PDB file of C-alpha atoms and ligand atoms in Angstrom:
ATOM      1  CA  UNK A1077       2.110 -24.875  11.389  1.00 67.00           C
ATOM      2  CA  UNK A1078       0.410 -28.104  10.928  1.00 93.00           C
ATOM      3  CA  UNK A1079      -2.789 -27.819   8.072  1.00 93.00           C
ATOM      4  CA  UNK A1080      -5.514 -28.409  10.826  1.00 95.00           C
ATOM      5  CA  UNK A1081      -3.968 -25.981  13.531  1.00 95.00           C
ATOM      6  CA  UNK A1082      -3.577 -23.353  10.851  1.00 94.00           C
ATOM      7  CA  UNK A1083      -7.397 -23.837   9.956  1.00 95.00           C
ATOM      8  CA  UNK A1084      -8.158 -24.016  14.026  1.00 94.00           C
ATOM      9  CA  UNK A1085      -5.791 -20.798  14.763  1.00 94.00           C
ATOM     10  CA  UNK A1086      -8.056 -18.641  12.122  1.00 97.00           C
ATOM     11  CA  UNK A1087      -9.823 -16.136  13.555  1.00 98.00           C
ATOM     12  CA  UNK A1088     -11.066 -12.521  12.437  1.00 98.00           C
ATOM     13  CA  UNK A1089      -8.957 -10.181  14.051  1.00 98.00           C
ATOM     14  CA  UNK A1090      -9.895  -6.567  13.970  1.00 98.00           C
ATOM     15  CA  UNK A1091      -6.871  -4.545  15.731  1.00 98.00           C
ATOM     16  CA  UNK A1092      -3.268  -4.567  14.198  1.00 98.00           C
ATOM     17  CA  UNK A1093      -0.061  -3.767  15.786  1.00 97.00           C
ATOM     18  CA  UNK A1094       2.282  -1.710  14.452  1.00 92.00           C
ATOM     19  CA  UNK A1095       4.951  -4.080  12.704  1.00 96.00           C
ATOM     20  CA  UNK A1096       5.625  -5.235   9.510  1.00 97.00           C
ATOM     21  CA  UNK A1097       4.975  -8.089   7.542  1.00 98.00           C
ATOM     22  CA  UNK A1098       8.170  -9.480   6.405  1.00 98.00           C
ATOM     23  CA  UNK A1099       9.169  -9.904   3.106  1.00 98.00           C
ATOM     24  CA  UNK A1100       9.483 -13.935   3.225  1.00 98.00           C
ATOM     25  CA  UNK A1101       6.324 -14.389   4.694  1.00 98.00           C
ATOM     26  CA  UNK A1102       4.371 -12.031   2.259  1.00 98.00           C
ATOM     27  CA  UNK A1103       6.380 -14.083  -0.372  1.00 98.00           C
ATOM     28  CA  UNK A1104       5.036 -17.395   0.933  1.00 98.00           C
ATOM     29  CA  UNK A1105       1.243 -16.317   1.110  1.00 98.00           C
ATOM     30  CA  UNK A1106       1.570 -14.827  -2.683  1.00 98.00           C
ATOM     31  CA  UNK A1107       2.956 -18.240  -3.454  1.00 98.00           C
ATOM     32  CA  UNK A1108       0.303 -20.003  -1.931  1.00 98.00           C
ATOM     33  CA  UNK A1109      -2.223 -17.828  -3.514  1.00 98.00           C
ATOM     34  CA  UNK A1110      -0.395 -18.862  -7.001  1.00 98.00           C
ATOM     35  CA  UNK A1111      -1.714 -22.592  -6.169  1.00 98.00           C
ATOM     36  CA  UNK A1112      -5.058 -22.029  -5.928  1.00 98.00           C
ATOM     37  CA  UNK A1113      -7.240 -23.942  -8.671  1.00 98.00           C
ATOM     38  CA  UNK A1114      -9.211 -21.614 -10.471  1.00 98.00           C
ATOM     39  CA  UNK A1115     -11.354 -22.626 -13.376  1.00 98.00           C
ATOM     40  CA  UNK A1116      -9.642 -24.023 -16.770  1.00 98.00           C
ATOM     41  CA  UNK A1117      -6.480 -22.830 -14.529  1.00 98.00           C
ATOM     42  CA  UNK A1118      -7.566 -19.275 -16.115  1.00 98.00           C
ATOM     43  CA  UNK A1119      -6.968 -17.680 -12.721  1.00 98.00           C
ATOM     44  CA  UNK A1120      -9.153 -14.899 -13.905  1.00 98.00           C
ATOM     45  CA  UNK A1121      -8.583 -12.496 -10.892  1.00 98.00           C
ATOM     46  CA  UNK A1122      -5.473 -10.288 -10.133  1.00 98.00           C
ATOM     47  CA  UNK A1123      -4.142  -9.115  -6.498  1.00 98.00           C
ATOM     48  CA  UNK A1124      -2.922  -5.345  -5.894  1.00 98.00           C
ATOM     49  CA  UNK A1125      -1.049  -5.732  -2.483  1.00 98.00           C
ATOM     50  CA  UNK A1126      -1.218  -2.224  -1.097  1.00 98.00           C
ATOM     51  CA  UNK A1127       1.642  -0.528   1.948  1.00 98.00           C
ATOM     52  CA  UNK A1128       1.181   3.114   1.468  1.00 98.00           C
ATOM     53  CA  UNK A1129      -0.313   4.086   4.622  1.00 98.00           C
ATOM     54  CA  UNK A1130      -2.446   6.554   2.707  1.00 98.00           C
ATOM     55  CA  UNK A1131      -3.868   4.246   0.291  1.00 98.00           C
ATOM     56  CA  UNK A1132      -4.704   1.921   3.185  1.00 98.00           C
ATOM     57  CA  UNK A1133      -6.485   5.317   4.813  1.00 98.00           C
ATOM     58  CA  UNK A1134      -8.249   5.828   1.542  1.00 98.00           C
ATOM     59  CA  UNK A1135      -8.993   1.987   1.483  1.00 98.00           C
ATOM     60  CA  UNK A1136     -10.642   1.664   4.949  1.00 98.00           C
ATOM     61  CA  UNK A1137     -12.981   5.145   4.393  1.00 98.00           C
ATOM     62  CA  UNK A1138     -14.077   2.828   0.960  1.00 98.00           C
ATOM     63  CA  UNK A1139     -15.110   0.255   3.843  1.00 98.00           C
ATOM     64  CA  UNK A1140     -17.157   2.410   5.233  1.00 97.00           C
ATOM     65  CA  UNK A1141     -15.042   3.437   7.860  1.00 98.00           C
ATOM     66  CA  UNK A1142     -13.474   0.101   9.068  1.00 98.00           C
ATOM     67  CA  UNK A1143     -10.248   1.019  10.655  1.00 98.00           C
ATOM     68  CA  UNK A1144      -8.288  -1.532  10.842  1.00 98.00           C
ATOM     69  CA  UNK A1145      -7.729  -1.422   7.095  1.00 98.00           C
ATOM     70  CA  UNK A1146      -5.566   1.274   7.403  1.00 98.00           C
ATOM     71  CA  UNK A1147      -3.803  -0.176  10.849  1.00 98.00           C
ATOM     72  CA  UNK A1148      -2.640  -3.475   8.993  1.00 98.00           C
ATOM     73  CA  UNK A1149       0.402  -3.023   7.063  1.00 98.00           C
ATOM     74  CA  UNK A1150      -0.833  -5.268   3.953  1.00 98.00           C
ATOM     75  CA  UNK A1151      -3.630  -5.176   2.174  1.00 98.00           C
ATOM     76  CA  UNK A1152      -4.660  -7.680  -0.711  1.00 99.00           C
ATOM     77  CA  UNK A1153      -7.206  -6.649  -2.995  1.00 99.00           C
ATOM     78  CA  UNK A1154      -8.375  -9.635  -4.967  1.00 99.00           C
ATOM     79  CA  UNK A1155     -10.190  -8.538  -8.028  1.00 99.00           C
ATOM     80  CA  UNK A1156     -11.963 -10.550 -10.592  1.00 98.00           C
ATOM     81  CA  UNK A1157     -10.944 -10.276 -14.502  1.00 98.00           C
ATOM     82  CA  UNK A1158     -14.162 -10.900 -16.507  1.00 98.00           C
ATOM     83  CA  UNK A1159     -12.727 -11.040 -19.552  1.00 98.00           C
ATOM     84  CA  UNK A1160     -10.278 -13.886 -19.003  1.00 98.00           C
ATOM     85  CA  UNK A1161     -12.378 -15.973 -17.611  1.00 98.00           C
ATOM     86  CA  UNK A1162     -15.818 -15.157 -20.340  1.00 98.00           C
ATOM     87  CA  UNK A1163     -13.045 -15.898 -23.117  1.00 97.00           C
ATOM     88  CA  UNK A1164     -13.790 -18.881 -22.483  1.00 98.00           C
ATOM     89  CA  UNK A1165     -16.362 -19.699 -20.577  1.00 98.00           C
ATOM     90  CA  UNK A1166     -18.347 -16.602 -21.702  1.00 98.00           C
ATOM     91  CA  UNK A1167     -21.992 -15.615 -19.418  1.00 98.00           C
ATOM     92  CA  UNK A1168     -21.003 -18.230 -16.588  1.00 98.00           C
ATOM     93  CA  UNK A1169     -17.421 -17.481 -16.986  1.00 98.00           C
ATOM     94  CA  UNK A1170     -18.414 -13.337 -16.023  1.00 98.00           C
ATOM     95  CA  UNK A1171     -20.786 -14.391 -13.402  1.00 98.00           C
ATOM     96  CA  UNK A1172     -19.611 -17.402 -11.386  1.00 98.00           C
ATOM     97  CA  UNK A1173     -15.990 -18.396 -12.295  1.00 98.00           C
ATOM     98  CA  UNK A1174     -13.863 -15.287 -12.005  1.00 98.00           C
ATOM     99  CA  UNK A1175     -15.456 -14.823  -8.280  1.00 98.00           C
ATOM    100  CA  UNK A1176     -15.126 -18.184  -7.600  1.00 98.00           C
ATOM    101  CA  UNK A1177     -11.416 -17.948  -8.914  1.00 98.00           C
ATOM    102  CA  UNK A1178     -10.625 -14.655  -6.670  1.00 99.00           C
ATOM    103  CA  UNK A1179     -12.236 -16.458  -3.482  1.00 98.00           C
ATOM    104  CA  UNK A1180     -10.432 -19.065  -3.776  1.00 98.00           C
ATOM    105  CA  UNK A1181      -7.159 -17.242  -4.012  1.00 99.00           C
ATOM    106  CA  UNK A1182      -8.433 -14.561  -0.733  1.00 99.00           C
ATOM    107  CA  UNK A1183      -9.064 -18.082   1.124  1.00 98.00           C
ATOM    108  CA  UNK A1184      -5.706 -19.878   0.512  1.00 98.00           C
ATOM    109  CA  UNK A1185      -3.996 -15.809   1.329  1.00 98.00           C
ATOM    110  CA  UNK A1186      -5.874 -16.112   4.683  1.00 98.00           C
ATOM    111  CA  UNK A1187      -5.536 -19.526   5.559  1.00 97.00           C
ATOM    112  CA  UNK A1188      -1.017 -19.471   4.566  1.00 97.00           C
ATOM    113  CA  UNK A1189      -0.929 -15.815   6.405  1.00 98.00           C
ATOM    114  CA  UNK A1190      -2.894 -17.946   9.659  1.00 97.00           C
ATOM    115  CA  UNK A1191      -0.011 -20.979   9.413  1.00 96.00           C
ATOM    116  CA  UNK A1192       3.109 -18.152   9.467  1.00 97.00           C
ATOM    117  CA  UNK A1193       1.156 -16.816  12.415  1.00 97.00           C
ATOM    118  CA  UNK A1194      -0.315 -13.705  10.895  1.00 98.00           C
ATOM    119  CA  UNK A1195      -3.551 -12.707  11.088  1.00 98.00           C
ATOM    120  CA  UNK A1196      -6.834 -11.153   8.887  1.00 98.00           C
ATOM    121  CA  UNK A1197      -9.951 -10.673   8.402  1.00 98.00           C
ATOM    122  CA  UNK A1198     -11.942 -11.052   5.378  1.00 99.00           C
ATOM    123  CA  UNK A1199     -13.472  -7.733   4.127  1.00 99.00           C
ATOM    124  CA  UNK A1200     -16.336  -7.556   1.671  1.00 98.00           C
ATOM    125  CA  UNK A1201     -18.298  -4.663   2.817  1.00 98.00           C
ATOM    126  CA  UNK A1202     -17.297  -1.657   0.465  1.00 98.00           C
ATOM    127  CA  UNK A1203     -18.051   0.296  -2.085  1.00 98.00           C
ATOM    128  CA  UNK A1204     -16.447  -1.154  -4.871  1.00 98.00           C
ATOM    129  CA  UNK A1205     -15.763   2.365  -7.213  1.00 98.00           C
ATOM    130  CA  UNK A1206     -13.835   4.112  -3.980  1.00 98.00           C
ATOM    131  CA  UNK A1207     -11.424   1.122  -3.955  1.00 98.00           C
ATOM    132  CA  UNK A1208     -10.653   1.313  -7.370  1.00 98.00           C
ATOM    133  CA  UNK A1209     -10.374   4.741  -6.829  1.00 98.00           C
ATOM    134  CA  UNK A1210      -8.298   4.479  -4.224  1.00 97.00           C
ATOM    135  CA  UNK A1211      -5.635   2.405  -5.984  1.00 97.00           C
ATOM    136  CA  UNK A1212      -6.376   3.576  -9.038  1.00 98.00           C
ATOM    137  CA  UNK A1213      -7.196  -0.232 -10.678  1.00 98.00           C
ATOM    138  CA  UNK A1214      -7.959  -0.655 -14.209  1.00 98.00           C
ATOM    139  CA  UNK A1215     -11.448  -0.420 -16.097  1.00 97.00           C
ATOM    140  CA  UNK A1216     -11.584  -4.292 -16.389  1.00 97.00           C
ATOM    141  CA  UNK A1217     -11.354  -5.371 -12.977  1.00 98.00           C
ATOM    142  CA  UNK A1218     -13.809  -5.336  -9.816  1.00 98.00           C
ATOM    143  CA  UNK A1219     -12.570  -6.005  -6.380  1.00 99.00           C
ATOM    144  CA  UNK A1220     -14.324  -8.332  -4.725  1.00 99.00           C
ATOM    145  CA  UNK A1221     -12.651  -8.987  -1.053  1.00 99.00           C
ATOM    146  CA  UNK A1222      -9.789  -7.678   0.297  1.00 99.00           C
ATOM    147  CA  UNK A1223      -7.257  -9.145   2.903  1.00 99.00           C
ATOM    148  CA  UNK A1224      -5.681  -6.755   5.925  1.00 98.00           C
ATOM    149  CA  UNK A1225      -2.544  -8.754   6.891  1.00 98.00           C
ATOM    150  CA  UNK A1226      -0.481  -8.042  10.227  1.00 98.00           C
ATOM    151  CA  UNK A1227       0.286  -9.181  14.036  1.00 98.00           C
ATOM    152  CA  UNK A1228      -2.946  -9.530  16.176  1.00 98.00           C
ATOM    153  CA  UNK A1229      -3.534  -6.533  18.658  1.00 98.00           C
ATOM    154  CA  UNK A1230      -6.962  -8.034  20.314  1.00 97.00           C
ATOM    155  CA  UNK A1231      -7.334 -11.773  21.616  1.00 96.00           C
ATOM    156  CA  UNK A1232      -8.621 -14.205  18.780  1.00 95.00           C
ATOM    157  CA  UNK A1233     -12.560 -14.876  19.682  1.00 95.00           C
ATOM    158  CA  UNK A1234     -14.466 -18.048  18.051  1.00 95.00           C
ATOM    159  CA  UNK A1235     -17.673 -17.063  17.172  1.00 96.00           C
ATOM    160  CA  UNK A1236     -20.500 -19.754  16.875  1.00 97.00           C
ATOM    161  CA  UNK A1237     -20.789 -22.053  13.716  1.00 97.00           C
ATOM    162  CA  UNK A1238     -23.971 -23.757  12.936  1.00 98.00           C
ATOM    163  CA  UNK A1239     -24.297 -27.311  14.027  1.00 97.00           C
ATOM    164  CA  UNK A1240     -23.111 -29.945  12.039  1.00 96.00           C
ATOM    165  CA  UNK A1241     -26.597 -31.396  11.002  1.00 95.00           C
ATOM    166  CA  UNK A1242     -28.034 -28.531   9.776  1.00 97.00           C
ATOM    167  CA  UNK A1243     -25.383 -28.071   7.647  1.00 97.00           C
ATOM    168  CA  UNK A1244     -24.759 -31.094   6.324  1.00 97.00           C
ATOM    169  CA  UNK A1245     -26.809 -33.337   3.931  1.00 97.00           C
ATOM    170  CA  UNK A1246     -26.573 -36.838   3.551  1.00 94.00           C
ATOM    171  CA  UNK A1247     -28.490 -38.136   0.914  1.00 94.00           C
TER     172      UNK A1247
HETATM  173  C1  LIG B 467     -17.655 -12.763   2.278  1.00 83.80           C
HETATM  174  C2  LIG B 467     -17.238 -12.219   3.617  1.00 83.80           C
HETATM  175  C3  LIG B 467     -17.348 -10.860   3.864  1.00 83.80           C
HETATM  176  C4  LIG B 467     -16.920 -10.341   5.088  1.00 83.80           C
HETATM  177  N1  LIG B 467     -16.918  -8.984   5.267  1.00 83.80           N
HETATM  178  C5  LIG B 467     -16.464  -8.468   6.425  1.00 83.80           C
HETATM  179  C6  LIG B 467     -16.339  -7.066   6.578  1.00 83.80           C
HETATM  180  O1  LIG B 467     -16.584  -6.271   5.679  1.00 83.80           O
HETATM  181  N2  LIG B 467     -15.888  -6.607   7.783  1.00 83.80           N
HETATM  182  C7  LIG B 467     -15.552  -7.433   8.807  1.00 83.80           C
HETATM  183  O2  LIG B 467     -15.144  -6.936   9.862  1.00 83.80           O
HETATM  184  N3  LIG B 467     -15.620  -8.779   8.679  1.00 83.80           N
HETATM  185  C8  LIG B 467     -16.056  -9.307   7.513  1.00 83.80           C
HETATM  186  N4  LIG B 467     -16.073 -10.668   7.339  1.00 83.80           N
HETATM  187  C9  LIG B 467     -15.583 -11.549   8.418  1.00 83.80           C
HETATM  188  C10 LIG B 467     -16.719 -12.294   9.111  1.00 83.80           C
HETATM  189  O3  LIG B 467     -17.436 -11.398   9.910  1.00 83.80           O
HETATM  190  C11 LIG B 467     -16.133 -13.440   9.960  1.00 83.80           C
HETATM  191  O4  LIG B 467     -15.428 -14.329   9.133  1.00 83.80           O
HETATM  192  C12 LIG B 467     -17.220 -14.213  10.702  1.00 83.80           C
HETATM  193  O5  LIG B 467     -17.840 -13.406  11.667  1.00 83.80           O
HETATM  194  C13 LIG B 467     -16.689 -15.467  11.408  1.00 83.80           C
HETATM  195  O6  LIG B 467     -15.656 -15.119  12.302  1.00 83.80           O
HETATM  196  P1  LIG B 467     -14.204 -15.761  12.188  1.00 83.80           P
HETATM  197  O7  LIG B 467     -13.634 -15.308  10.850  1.00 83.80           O
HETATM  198  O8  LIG B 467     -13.412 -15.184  13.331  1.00 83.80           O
HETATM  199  O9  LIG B 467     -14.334 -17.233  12.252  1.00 83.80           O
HETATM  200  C14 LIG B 467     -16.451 -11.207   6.111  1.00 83.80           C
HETATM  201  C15 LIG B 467     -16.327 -12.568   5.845  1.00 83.80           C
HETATM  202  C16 LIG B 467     -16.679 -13.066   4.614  1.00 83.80           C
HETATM  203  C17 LIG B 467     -16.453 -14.533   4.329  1.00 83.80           C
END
């Protein structure tokens, strides 16, 4: 799909249908997510893709409960990793870079699953010690978004943006 209809065709969806992801597409988005910048090209985050239907069970009761998360057949966890990133960059490094870093790489997932004609929804309500539970991650990482990734089951709704102006300075 075409850059700006991929951007235009993103939209949160909520209800997943039963069918896999296949393995070239999940392939394409990893790839993608392996060109996003990321500070001194640190890439101070890792990405746990989770299947098992009962990690994604134990993944959606660490949402508090949203569903969904264990109806999609993917899930990417994007964690930060502090320590690569404060090796060099130290305070700001821990605070500001390895989030930015693991955004960026949940944003470019989203926005290659939206051109193969997948869909997702961004999820950054949970509590962050029942995922790593969950999926048992190490010590040194937080997760800090995670990424259901499947077929649509609900019709794609655009919600409201704020207008242009307010948004936008020009100075
Ligand atoms: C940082 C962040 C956290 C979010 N957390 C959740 C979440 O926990 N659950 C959820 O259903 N949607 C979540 N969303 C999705 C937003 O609700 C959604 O992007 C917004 O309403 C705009 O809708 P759209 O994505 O369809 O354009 C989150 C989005 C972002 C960027």
């Amino acid at each position: 799909m075409e850059f700006f209809a991929a951007l235009k065709a993103r939209h949160s969806i909520r209800v997943y249908i039963d069918t896999p992801v296949e393995a070239e597409k999940l392939e394409q988005i990893l790839e993608a997510v392996n060109q996003a910048p990321s500070a001194g090209n640190l890439q101070a985050f890792e990405v746990y893709l989770v299947t098992r239907a009962d990690q994604r069970k134990a993944l959606a009761a660490a949402a508090l409960g949203q569903d969904f998360l264990a109806q999609a057949p993917v899930v990417l966890i994007f964690c930060t990793h502090e320590a690569r990133s404060e090796k060099k960059y130290g305070k700001r490094g821990v605070e500001l870079y390895c989030l930015q870093d693991a955004t960026i790489a949940c944003t470019y997932a989203m926005l290659a699953a939206s051109a193969l004609g997948l869909s997702t929804v961004w999820v950054g309500a949970f509590n962050e010690e029942a995922v790593s539970c969950s999926v048992n991650l190490p010590e040194a990482l937080r997760p800090v978004a995670m990424l259901p990734i499947g077929y649509a089951a609900e019709e794609p709704r655009t919600r409201p943006r704020r207008s242009m102006t307010e948004i936008f300075h020009w100075i």
